[in-house]
């Protein structure tokens, strides 16, 4: 298929999604029949520039993660999702490959948490989509490309995150991430993406090799735990970080909240407001 057919399909499906149906404000005058381009880009976790190039046929070969994110944001049916993959020249992922699909039920959950920092990862800890409050809290994610979107890579090789750990917490966090990835690799032996990720981590991180070869099979540490975030504007915020596992689709949903009425809740609200305004501007 020609790349313009992929872009045309995305534009047509974007026009049919009512903003109020997914929790977006509908104030002011709107030229767009359905979602604005920046709204779809935000929902899919990609840049507006990249979405523009996709729609205009100037960007080709989108990754399966991007296709899945667009399919979820556009509320595509199973048949439409498969068609979108075919338009991109790809076969929809099978059961032996890690899914990056955000199902309609998960998307509804994200819509209801529109004011709460939420990120969705696949089974290998590659970021599928993050909402605007998450970007406001943790830093913009839409510019991340390829392996930069993988949490194991970012924590062992890349720049890390705004989360603050003491030495012991950092050791346990790294061990838990690698152990979880090792379990994922065992569940999806045919997934070339996981094989390539392990190869690149092994080539760039002696710490990864040490943990990967360890006989200890630790589990990912505390799926519900406190996490301290070093925000560049409002300072340190102590939050509850809950990681919810969607068993059937093998997704990880990470949610950040604070106890209502606390100073941390006020700082989180301020960080979200300031960050969201900056992302819009």
mmCIF file of C-alpha atoms in Angstrom:
data_model
loop_
_atom_site.group_PDB
_atom_site.id
_atom_site.type_symbol
_atom_site.label_atom_id
_atom_site.label_comp_id
_atom_site.label_asym_id
_atom_site.label_seq_id
_atom_site.Cartn_x
_atom_site.Cartn_y
_atom_site.Cartn_z
ATOM 1 C CA UNK A 1 0.000 0.000 0.000
ATOM 2 C CA UNK A 2 1.108 3.572 -0.594
ATOM 3 C CA UNK A 3 1.919 5.622 2.485
ATOM 4 C CA UNK A 4 -0.772 8.167 1.598
ATOM 5 C CA UNK A 5 -3.447 5.492 2.093
ATOM 6 C CA UNK A 6 -2.315 4.990 5.693
ATOM 7 C CA UNK A 7 -2.464 8.747 6.301
ATOM 8 C CA UNK A 8 -5.859 9.070 4.632
ATOM 9 C CA UNK A 9 -7.290 6.323 6.828
ATOM 10 C CA UNK A 10 -5.941 7.995 9.971
ATOM 11 C CA UNK A 11 -7.433 11.354 8.941
ATOM 12 C CA UNK A 12 -10.834 9.820 8.195
ATOM 13 C CA UNK A 13 -10.926 7.947 11.505
ATOM 14 C CA UNK A 14 -9.754 11.062 13.357
ATOM 15 C CA UNK A 15 -12.730 12.985 11.958
ATOM 16 C CA UNK A 16 -15.247 10.519 13.332
ATOM 17 C CA UNK A 17 -14.063 10.545 16.976
ATOM 18 C CA UNK A 18 -16.143 12.979 19.037
ATOM 19 C CA UNK A 19 -13.929 14.842 21.550
ATOM 20 C CA UNK A 20 -16.529 14.707 24.321
ATOM 21 C CA UNK A 21 -16.797 10.931 23.904
ATOM 22 C CA UNK A 22 -13.236 10.543 25.168
ATOM 23 C CA UNK A 23 -13.334 13.203 27.856
ATOM 24 C CA UNK A 24 -11.777 16.107 25.941
ATOM 25 C CA UNK A 25 -13.192 19.623 26.485
ATOM 26 C CA UNK A 26 -15.327 20.981 23.633
ATOM 27 C CA UNK A 27 -15.160 24.691 24.397
ATOM 28 C CA UNK A 28 -14.706 27.420 21.782
ATOM 29 C CA UNK A 29 -15.009 27.159 18.028
ATOM 30 C CA UNK A 30 -13.651 24.006 16.395
ATOM 31 C CA UNK A 31 -12.814 23.647 12.737
ATOM 32 C CA UNK A 32 -12.061 19.937 13.142
ATOM 33 C CA UNK A 33 -15.093 17.671 12.815
ATOM 34 C CA UNK A 34 -13.615 15.153 15.240
ATOM 35 C CA UNK A 35 -10.246 15.196 16.980
ATOM 36 C CA UNK A 36 -7.727 17.920 16.307
ATOM 37 C CA UNK A 37 -4.352 16.697 15.151
ATOM 38 C CA UNK A 38 -2.692 17.761 18.406
ATOM 39 C CA UNK A 39 -5.377 15.936 20.395
ATOM 40 C CA UNK A 40 -4.809 12.655 18.571
ATOM 41 C CA UNK A 41 -1.037 13.076 18.876
ATOM 42 C CA UNK A 42 -1.375 13.563 22.623
ATOM 43 C CA UNK A 43 -3.618 10.519 23.002
ATOM 44 C CA UNK A 44 -1.244 8.361 20.945
ATOM 45 C CA UNK A 45 1.921 9.638 22.617
ATOM 46 C CA UNK A 46 3.577 10.906 19.440
ATOM 47 C CA UNK A 47 4.583 14.380 18.308
ATOM 48 C CA UNK A 48 2.221 16.546 16.278
ATOM 49 C CA UNK A 49 4.932 16.902 13.622
ATOM 50 C CA UNK A 50 5.252 13.128 13.241
ATOM 51 C CA UNK A 51 1.470 12.679 13.036
ATOM 52 C CA UNK A 52 1.318 15.424 10.398
ATOM 53 C CA UNK A 53 3.951 13.656 8.310
ATOM 54 C CA UNK A 54 2.121 10.336 8.692
ATOM 55 C CA UNK A 55 -1.176 11.845 7.591
ATOM 56 C CA UNK A 56 0.439 13.578 4.634
ATOM 57 C CA UNK A 57 2.279 10.431 3.529
ATOM 58 C CA UNK A 58 5.699 11.993 4.156
ATOM 59 C CA UNK A 59 6.577 9.554 6.964
ATOM 60 C CA UNK A 60 6.650 5.857 6.149
ATOM 61 C CA UNK A 61 7.103 2.606 8.057
ATOM 62 C CA UNK A 62 5.598 3.551 11.448
ATOM 63 C CA UNK A 63 6.527 1.125 14.215
ATOM 64 C CA UNK A 64 4.030 -1.408 15.514
ATOM 65 C CA UNK A 65 3.942 0.584 18.777
ATOM 66 C CA UNK A 66 2.863 3.717 16.903
ATOM 67 C CA UNK A 67 0.227 1.812 14.931
ATOM 68 C CA UNK A 68 -1.156 0.247 18.113
ATOM 69 C CA UNK A 69 -1.202 3.631 19.861
ATOM 70 C CA UNK A 70 -3.075 5.233 16.956
ATOM 71 C CA UNK A 71 -5.527 2.329 16.790
ATOM 72 C CA UNK A 72 -6.269 2.693 20.501
ATOM 73 C CA UNK A 73 -6.622 6.469 20.402
ATOM 74 C CA UNK A 74 -8.914 6.268 17.357
ATOM 75 C CA UNK A 75 -11.081 3.591 19.028
ATOM 76 C CA UNK A 76 -10.670 1.227 16.069
ATOM 77 C CA UNK A 77 -12.468 -2.098 15.927
ATOM 78 C CA UNK A 78 -10.438 -5.300 15.578
ATOM 79 C CA UNK A 79 -11.030 -5.327 11.800
ATOM 80 C CA UNK A 80 -10.059 -1.659 11.476
ATOM 81 C CA UNK A 81 -6.921 -2.203 13.571
ATOM 82 C CA UNK A 82 -5.886 -5.082 11.321
ATOM 83 C CA UNK A 83 -6.561 -2.914 8.253
ATOM 84 C CA UNK A 84 -4.370 -0.131 9.661
ATOM 85 C CA UNK A 85 -1.501 -2.596 10.101
ATOM 86 C CA UNK A 86 -1.987 -3.820 6.523
ATOM 87 C CA UNK A 87 -1.939 -0.244 5.219
ATOM 88 C CA UNK A 88 1.430 0.184 6.945
ATOM 89 C CA UNK A 89 2.704 -2.942 5.214
ATOM 90 C CA UNK A 90 2.740 -4.995 8.409
ATOM 91 C CA UNK A 91 0.958 -8.053 9.722
ATOM 92 C CA UNK A 92 -0.859 -7.582 13.036
ATOM 93 C CA UNK A 93 1.222 -9.047 15.882
ATOM 94 C CA UNK A 94 0.417 -12.656 16.768
ATOM 95 C CA UNK A 95 0.089 -14.234 20.197
ATOM 96 C CA UNK A 96 3.790 -15.141 20.233
ATOM 97 C CA UNK A 97 4.776 -11.469 19.950
ATOM 98 C CA UNK A 98 4.517 -8.848 22.693
ATOM 99 C CA UNK A 99 1.375 -6.805 22.258
ATOM 100 C CA UNK A 100 1.462 -3.024 22.240
ATOM 101 C CA UNK A 101 -2.286 -2.834 21.835
ATOM 102 C CA UNK A 102 -4.286 -0.590 24.134
ATOM 103 C CA UNK A 103 -7.691 -2.247 24.240
ATOM 104 C CA UNK A 104 -10.931 -0.271 24.385
ATOM 105 C CA UNK A 105 -11.415 -1.171 28.035
ATOM 106 C CA UNK A 106 -7.925 0.084 28.927
ATOM 107 C CA UNK A 107 -8.514 3.217 26.842
ATOM 108 C CA UNK A 108 -11.734 3.883 28.779
ATOM 109 C CA UNK A 109 -9.707 3.599 31.984
ATOM 110 C CA UNK A 110 -7.221 6.156 30.644
ATOM 111 C CA UNK A 111 -10.073 8.481 29.694
ATOM 112 C CA UNK A 112 -11.459 8.349 33.230
ATOM 113 C CA UNK A 113 -8.008 9.142 34.628
ATOM 114 C CA UNK A 114 -7.490 12.106 32.316
ATOM 115 C CA UNK A 115 -6.304 14.339 35.191
ATOM 116 C CA UNK A 116 -4.050 11.708 36.781
ATOM 117 C CA UNK A 117 -0.503 10.866 35.602
ATOM 118 C CA UNK A 118 -0.796 7.518 33.806
ATOM 119 C CA UNK A 119 1.546 5.615 31.487
ATOM 120 C CA UNK A 120 0.998 2.289 29.724
ATOM 121 C CA UNK A 121 3.926 -0.054 29.029
ATOM 122 C CA UNK A 122 4.116 -3.332 27.156
ATOM 123 C CA UNK A 123 5.504 -6.532 28.688
ATOM 124 C CA UNK A 124 9.102 -5.506 27.879
ATOM 125 C CA UNK A 125 8.676 -2.112 29.585
ATOM 126 C CA UNK A 126 8.480 -0.154 26.358
ATOM 127 C CA UNK A 127 6.259 2.889 26.739
ATOM 128 C CA UNK A 128 3.122 2.640 24.590
ATOM 129 C CA UNK A 129 1.336 5.801 25.634
ATOM 130 C CA UNK A 130 1.471 8.395 28.413
ATOM 131 C CA UNK A 131 -1.109 11.078 29.077
ATOM 132 C CA UNK A 132 -0.391 14.802 29.450
ATOM 133 C CA UNK A 133 -0.380 14.769 33.293
ATOM 134 C CA UNK A 134 2.284 12.042 33.171
ATOM 135 C CA UNK A 135 4.422 14.110 30.797
ATOM 136 C CA UNK A 136 3.886 17.132 33.036
ATOM 137 C CA UNK A 137 5.122 15.162 36.050
ATOM 138 C CA UNK A 138 7.894 13.044 34.522
ATOM 139 C CA UNK A 139 8.984 15.009 31.444
ATOM 140 C CA UNK A 140 7.729 14.968 27.860
ATOM 141 C CA UNK A 141 7.732 11.510 26.282
ATOM 142 C CA UNK A 142 6.426 12.232 22.772
ATOM 143 C CA UNK A 143 9.906 12.943 21.423
ATOM 144 C CA UNK A 144 11.254 9.562 22.541
ATOM 145 C CA UNK A 145 11.962 7.241 19.634
ATOM 146 C CA UNK A 146 12.843 3.561 19.350
ATOM 147 C CA UNK A 147 14.806 2.134 22.253
ATOM 148 C CA UNK A 148 14.567 5.474 24.105
ATOM 149 C CA UNK A 149 10.986 4.454 24.969
ATOM 150 C CA UNK A 150 12.114 1.356 26.851
ATOM 151 C CA UNK A 151 12.209 1.687 30.627
ATOM 152 C CA UNK A 152 14.944 -0.896 31.163
ATOM 153 C CA UNK A 153 17.192 0.917 28.680
ATOM 154 C CA UNK A 154 16.464 4.354 30.146
ATOM 155 C CA UNK A 155 17.315 3.217 33.676
ATOM 156 C CA UNK A 156 20.403 1.114 32.933
ATOM 157 C CA UNK A 157 21.897 2.889 29.900
ATOM 158 C CA UNK A 158 19.985 6.100 29.216
ATOM 159 C CA UNK A 159 19.311 9.263 31.208
ATOM 160 C CA UNK A 160 17.066 7.674 33.820
ATOM 161 C CA UNK A 161 13.905 9.377 35.075
ATOM 162 C CA UNK A 162 12.864 11.984 37.613
ATOM 163 C CA UNK A 163 12.313 9.254 40.229
ATOM 164 C CA UNK A 164 14.712 9.466 43.182
ATOM 165 C CA UNK A 165 16.114 6.289 44.777
ATOM 166 C CA UNK A 166 18.580 5.720 47.565
ATOM 167 C CA UNK A 167 21.376 3.240 46.825
ATOM 168 C CA UNK A 168 19.545 0.134 48.053
ATOM 169 C CA UNK A 169 16.316 1.103 46.298
ATOM 170 C CA UNK A 170 18.237 1.649 43.064
ATOM 171 C CA UNK A 171 19.876 -1.773 43.285
ATOM 172 C CA UNK A 172 16.531 -3.471 43.920
ATOM 173 C CA UNK A 173 14.788 -1.460 41.206
ATOM 174 C CA UNK A 174 17.345 -2.439 38.544
ATOM 175 C CA UNK A 175 17.257 -6.084 39.607
ATOM 176 C CA UNK A 176 13.465 -6.129 39.465
ATOM 177 C CA UNK A 177 13.336 -4.573 35.996
ATOM 178 C CA UNK A 178 15.834 -7.054 34.548
ATOM 179 C CA UNK A 179 14.150 -10.016 36.222
ATOM 180 C CA UNK A 180 10.790 -8.945 34.788
ATOM 181 C CA UNK A 181 12.324 -8.595 31.327
ATOM 182 C CA UNK A 182 13.875 -12.066 31.652
ATOM 183 C CA UNK A 183 10.423 -13.534 32.390
ATOM 184 C CA UNK A 184 8.994 -11.676 29.405
ATOM 185 C CA UNK A 185 11.736 -12.994 27.108
ATOM 186 C CA UNK A 186 10.887 -16.523 28.251
ATOM 187 C CA UNK A 187 7.184 -15.987 27.514
ATOM 188 C CA UNK A 188 7.829 -14.548 24.040
ATOM 189 C CA UNK A 189 10.829 -16.420 22.588
ATOM 190 C CA UNK A 190 9.746 -15.599 19.014
ATOM 191 C CA UNK A 191 9.657 -11.835 19.602
ATOM 192 C CA UNK A 192 12.582 -10.337 17.700
ATOM 193 C CA UNK A 193 12.120 -7.002 19.422
ATOM 194 C CA UNK A 194 12.853 -8.523 22.838
ATOM 195 C CA UNK A 195 15.835 -10.418 21.449
ATOM 196 C CA UNK A 196 17.241 -7.200 19.977
ATOM 197 C CA UNK A 197 16.586 -5.287 23.207
ATOM 198 C CA UNK A 198 18.481 -7.887 25.255
ATOM 199 C CA UNK A 199 21.344 -7.845 22.748
ATOM 200 C CA UNK A 200 21.662 -4.048 22.861
ATOM 201 C CA UNK A 201 21.402 -3.919 26.644
ATOM 202 C CA UNK A 202 24.094 -6.603 26.921
ATOM 203 C CA UNK A 203 26.398 -4.627 24.631
ATOM 204 C CA UNK A 204 25.968 -1.376 26.539
ATOM 205 C CA UNK A 205 25.455 -2.244 30.211
ATOM 206 C CA UNK A 206 27.760 -4.477 32.289
ATOM 207 C CA UNK A 207 25.227 -4.134 35.099
ATOM 208 C CA UNK A 208 22.540 -5.617 32.833
ATOM 209 C CA UNK A 209 24.780 -8.567 31.957
ATOM 210 C CA UNK A 210 25.473 -9.163 35.657
ATOM 211 C CA UNK A 211 21.775 -9.157 36.511
ATOM 212 C CA UNK A 212 20.722 -11.120 33.416
ATOM 213 C CA UNK A 213 23.174 -13.912 34.231
ATOM 214 C CA UNK A 214 22.263 -13.973 37.911
ATOM 215 C CA UNK A 215 20.662 -17.125 39.258
ATOM 216 C CA UNK A 216 18.350 -15.035 41.427
ATOM 217 C CA UNK A 217 14.846 -14.713 39.999
ATOM 218 C CA UNK A 218 13.540 -11.719 41.902
ATOM 219 C CA UNK A 219 10.180 -10.218 41.093
ATOM 220 C CA UNK A 220 9.536 -6.665 40.055
ATOM 221 C CA UNK A 221 9.659 -4.732 43.350
ATOM 222 C CA UNK A 222 6.436 -3.620 45.011
ATOM 223 C CA UNK A 223 3.846 -2.970 42.351
ATOM 224 C CA UNK A 224 2.313 -0.524 44.821
ATOM 225 C CA UNK A 225 4.881 1.683 46.525
ATOM 226 C CA UNK A 226 5.864 5.219 47.365
ATOM 227 C CA UNK A 227 7.974 7.004 44.816
ATOM 228 C CA UNK A 228 9.778 10.325 45.180
ATOM 229 C CA UNK A 229 9.789 12.503 42.056
ATOM 230 C CA UNK A 230 12.257 15.367 41.625
ATOM 231 C CA UNK A 231 10.210 17.895 39.664
ATOM 232 C CA UNK A 232 12.219 20.784 38.169
ATOM 233 C CA UNK A 233 9.642 23.424 39.122
ATOM 234 C CA UNK A 234 7.823 22.333 42.278
ATOM 235 C CA UNK A 235 10.559 20.247 43.878
ATOM 236 C CA UNK A 236 10.269 16.808 45.417
ATOM 237 C CA UNK A 237 6.886 15.081 45.479
ATOM 238 C CA UNK A 238 6.220 11.817 47.311
ATOM 239 C CA UNK A 239 3.550 9.841 45.494
ATOM 240 C CA UNK A 240 1.893 6.454 45.483
ATOM 241 C CA UNK A 241 2.959 4.645 42.317
ATOM 242 C CA UNK A 242 0.687 1.708 41.493
ATOM 243 C CA UNK A 243 1.547 -0.628 38.630
ATOM 244 C CA UNK A 244 -1.540 -2.470 37.433
ATOM 245 C CA UNK A 245 -1.113 -5.587 35.282
ATOM 246 C CA UNK A 246 -3.618 -6.263 32.493
ATOM 247 C CA UNK A 247 -3.245 -10.025 32.452
ATOM 248 C CA UNK A 248 -4.874 -10.920 29.135
ATOM 249 C CA UNK A 249 -2.955 -8.290 27.180
ATOM 250 C CA UNK A 250 0.197 -8.330 29.336
ATOM 251 C CA UNK A 251 0.274 -4.556 29.788
ATOM 252 C CA UNK A 252 1.589 -2.520 32.713
ATOM 253 C CA UNK A 253 -0.427 0.566 33.691
ATOM 254 C CA UNK A 254 1.526 2.912 35.960
ATOM 255 C CA UNK A 255 -0.571 5.394 37.958
ATOM 256 C CA UNK A 256 0.706 8.215 40.210
ATOM 257 C CA UNK A 257 -1.529 9.603 42.957
ATOM 258 C CA UNK A 258 -1.258 11.499 46.240
ATOM 259 C CA UNK A 259 -3.319 11.479 49.420
ATOM 260 C CA UNK A 260 -5.968 14.239 49.050
ATOM 261 C CA UNK A 261 -5.402 17.327 51.142
ATOM 262 C CA UNK A 262 -1.674 16.793 51.575
ATOM 263 C CA UNK A 263 1.186 19.042 50.500
ATOM 264 C CA UNK A 264 2.240 16.361 48.022
ATOM 265 C CA UNK A 265 -1.237 16.449 46.459
ATOM 266 C CA UNK A 266 -0.962 20.232 46.065
ATOM 267 C CA UNK A 267 2.498 19.923 44.501
ATOM 268 C CA UNK A 268 1.281 17.223 42.127
ATOM 269 C CA UNK A 269 -1.675 19.366 41.045
ATOM 270 C CA UNK A 270 0.640 22.344 40.468
ATOM 271 C CA UNK A 271 3.118 20.233 38.496
ATOM 272 C CA UNK A 272 0.305 18.920 36.286
ATOM 273 C CA UNK A 273 -1.126 22.398 35.660
ATOM 274 C CA UNK A 274 2.242 23.982 34.878
ATOM 275 C CA UNK A 275 3.426 21.068 32.769
ATOM 276 C CA UNK A 276 0.189 20.728 30.800
ATOM 277 C CA UNK A 277 0.217 24.465 30.011
ATOM 278 C CA UNK A 278 3.822 24.158 28.789
ATOM 279 C CA UNK A 279 2.972 21.152 26.612
ATOM 280 C CA UNK A 280 0.030 23.006 25.020
ATOM 281 C CA UNK A 281 2.100 26.122 24.383
#
